C-alpha positions in Angstrom: 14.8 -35.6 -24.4 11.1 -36.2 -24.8 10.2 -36.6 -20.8 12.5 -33.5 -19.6 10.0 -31.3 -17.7 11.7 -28.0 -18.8 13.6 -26.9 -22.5 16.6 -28.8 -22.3 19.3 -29.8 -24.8 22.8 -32.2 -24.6 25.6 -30.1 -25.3 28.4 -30.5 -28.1 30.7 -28.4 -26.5 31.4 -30.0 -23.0 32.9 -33.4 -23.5 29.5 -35.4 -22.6 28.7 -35.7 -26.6 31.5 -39.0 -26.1 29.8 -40.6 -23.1 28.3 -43.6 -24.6 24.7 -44.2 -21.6 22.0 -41.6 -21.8 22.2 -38.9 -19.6 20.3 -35.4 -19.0 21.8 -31.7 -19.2 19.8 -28.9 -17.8 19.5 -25.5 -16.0 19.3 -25.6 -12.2 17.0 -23.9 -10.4 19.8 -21.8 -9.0 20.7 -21.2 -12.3 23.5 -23.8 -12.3 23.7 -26.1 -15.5 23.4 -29.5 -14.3 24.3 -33.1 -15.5 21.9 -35.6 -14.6 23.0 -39.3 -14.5 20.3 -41.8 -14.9 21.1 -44.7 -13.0 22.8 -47.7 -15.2 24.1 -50.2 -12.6 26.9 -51.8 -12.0 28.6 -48.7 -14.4 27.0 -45.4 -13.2 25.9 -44.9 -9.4 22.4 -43.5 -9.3 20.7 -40.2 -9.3 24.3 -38.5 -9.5 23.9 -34.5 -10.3 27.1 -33.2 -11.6 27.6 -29.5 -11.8 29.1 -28.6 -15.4 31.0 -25.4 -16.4 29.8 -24.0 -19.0 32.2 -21.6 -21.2 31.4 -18.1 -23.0 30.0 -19.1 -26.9 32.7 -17.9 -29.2 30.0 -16.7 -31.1 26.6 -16.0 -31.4 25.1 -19.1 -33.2 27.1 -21.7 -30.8 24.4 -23.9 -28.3 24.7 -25.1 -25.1 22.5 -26.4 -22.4 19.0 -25.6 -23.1 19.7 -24.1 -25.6 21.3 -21.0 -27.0 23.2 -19.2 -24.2 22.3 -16.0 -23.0 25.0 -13.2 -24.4 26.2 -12.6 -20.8 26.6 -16.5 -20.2 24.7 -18.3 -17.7 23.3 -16.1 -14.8 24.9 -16.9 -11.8 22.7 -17.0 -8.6 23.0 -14.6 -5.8 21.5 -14.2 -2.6 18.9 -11.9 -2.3 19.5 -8.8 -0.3 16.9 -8.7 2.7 14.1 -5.7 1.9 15.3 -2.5 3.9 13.3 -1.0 6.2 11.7 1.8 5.7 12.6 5.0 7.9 10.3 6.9 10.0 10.9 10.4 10.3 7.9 12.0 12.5 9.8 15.7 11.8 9.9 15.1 8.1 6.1 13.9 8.3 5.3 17.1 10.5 7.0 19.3 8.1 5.2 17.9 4.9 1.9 18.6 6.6 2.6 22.3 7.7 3.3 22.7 4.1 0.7 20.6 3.0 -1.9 22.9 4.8 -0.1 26.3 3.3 -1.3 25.2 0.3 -4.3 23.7 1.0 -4.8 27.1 2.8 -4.0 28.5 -0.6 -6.6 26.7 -2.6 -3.5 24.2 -4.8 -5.4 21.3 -3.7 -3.4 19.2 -6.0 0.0 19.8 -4.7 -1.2 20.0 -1.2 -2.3 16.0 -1.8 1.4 15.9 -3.2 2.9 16.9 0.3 0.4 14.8 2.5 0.9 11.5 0.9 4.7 12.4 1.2 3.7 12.7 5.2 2.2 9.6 5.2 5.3 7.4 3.7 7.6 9.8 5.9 5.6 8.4 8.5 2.9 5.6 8.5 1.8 5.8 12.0 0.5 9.3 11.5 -3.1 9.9 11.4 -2.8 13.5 10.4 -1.3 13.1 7.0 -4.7 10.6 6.4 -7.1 13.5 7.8 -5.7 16.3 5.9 -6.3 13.8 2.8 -9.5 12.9 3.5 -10.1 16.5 3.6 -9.0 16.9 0.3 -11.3 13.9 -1.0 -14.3 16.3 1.1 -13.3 19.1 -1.0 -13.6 17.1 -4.3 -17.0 15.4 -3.3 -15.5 12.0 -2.9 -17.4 11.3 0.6 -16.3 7.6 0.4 -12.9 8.3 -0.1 -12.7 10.7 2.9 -14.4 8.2 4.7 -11.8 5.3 3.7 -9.2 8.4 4.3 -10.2 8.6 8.4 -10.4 4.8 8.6 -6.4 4.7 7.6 -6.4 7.2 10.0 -7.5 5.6 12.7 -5.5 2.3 12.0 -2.6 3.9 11.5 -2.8 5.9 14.9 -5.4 4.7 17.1 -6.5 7.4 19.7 -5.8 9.9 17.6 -9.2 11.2 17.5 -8.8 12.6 21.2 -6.5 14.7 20.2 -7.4 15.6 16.7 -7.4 19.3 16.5 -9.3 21.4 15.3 -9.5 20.6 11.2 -11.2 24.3 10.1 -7.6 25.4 11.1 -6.6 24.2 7.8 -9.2 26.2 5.9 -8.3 29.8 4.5 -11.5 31.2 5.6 -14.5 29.9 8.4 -16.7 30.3 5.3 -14.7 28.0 3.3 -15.3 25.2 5.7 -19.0 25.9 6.3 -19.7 25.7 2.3 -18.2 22.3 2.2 -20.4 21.4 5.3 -23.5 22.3 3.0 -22.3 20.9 0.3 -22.1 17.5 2.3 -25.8 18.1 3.9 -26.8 18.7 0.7 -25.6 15.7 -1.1 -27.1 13.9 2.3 -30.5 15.1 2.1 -30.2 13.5 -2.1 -28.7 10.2 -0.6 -29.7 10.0 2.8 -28.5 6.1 2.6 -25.1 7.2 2.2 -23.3 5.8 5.4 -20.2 6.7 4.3 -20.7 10.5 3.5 -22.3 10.2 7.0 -19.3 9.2 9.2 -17.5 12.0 7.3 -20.1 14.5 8.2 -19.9 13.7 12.1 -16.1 13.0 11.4 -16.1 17.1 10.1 -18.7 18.5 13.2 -16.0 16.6 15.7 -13.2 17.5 14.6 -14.5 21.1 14.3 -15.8 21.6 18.3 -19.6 20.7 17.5 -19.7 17.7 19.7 -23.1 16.9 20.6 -23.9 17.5 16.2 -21.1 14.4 15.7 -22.8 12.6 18.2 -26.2 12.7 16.9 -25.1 11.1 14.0 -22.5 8.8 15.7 -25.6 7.7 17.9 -27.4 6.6 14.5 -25.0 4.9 12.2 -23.9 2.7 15.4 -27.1 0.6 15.4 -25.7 -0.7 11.6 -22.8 -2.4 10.3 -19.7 -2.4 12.7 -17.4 0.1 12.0 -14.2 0.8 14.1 -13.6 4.3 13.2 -17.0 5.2 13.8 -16.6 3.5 17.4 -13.8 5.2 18.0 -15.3 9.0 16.9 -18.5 7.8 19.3 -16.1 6.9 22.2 -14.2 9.9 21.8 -17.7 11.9 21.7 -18.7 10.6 25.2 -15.0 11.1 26.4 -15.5 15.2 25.5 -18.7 15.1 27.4 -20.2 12.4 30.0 -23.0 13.8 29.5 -23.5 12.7 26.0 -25.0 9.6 24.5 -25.7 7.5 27.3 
């Protein structure tokens, strides 16, 4: 069968090895064998596609259409079952994060990740699974991660950032937020270019009550590249004061 387009073979088995014009067996795309009748007139009506049975070997060296046959026999096509979708559980999601923050509290950084990205598939529209991750990515000295972490964060819940909180909550001790603070200055003042490890700066002064600090540097990444989170933090920043940044 030099011009099939796809591994194909004429069975011995079926009854067709008798029929005396040329003729095509095959594998359906629905994983139906299927005769294919070339058209011969005046015998044979054209284009004719003739589903064929095809029995269980008898043993394992015996060939059917296209070949060997697979040991279960020829798959049989079934309707795929829709994709489910997935549950939101806003209760679950709030629970992971308390406990996510007990041990963030407690310095088990890694299983504290563990428990937020278990909030975040317990529910996507939550930005604070995405913060309290993003905090974690701080902690590590991944500023472009933490900044990637508030952007989910704000897609996932926009306006979130009005209500955010206040994030040194999370930390055991005042001090413990402060030295990741100067650990962020100071990896500014090395790579002042950083834009990310900027937003996440302003993102941290926000989130903890220093307002008019997160709008100084909201004020000068906005004349860049646009960036909705960073709109949203500035937005939010004139929101907590009119006086601010006119």
């Amino acid at each position: 069968m030099p011009t099939a387009s796809i591994p194909a073979a004429v069975s011995g088995s079926s009854g067709w090895r008798s029929y005396p014009f040329p003729y095509y067996q095959t594998i359906g795309p629905d994983g139906r064998p299927v005769t294919i009748l070339p058209p011969m007139p005046p015998l044979i009506m054209p284009a004719i596609l003739v589903p064929v049975a095809v029995p269980q070997p008898p043993n394992p060296g015996n060939f059917g259409l296209a070949g060997p046959l697979p040991r279960q026999g020829v798959p049989v096509a079934r309707p795929q079952a829709g994709v489910a979708k997935r549950k939101v559980d806003p209760a679950r999601a709030a629970q992971l994060v308390t406990f996510g923050d007990r041990l963030f509290r407690g310095g088990n950084t890694r299983k504290a990740e563990e428990r937020y990205e278990q909030a975040a598939r317990a529910n996507p529209n939550s930005a604070a699974p995405q913060v309290r991750l993003a905090q974690i990515a701080l902690v590590r000295g991944h500023y472009d991660e933490a900044a990637d972490y508030l952007r989910t964060a704000q897609a996932a819940e926009p306006g979130w950032i009005i209500n955010g909180g206040d994030i040194q909550s999370i930390y055991s001790e005042p001090a413990d937020f402060a030295k990741q603070i100067a650990r962020l200055e100071s990896h500014l003042q090395a790579t002042p270019g950083d834009r990310d490890a900027w937003l996440v700066l302003g993102a941290q002064w926000y989130l903890s009550g220093r307002t008019q600090k997160a709008a100084d540097i909201f004020v000068r990444l906005s004349d860049r590249q646009p960036d909705a989170t960073l709109e949203a933090f500035l937005e939010a920043s004139r929101s907590a004061d009119p006086l601010l940044v006119r």
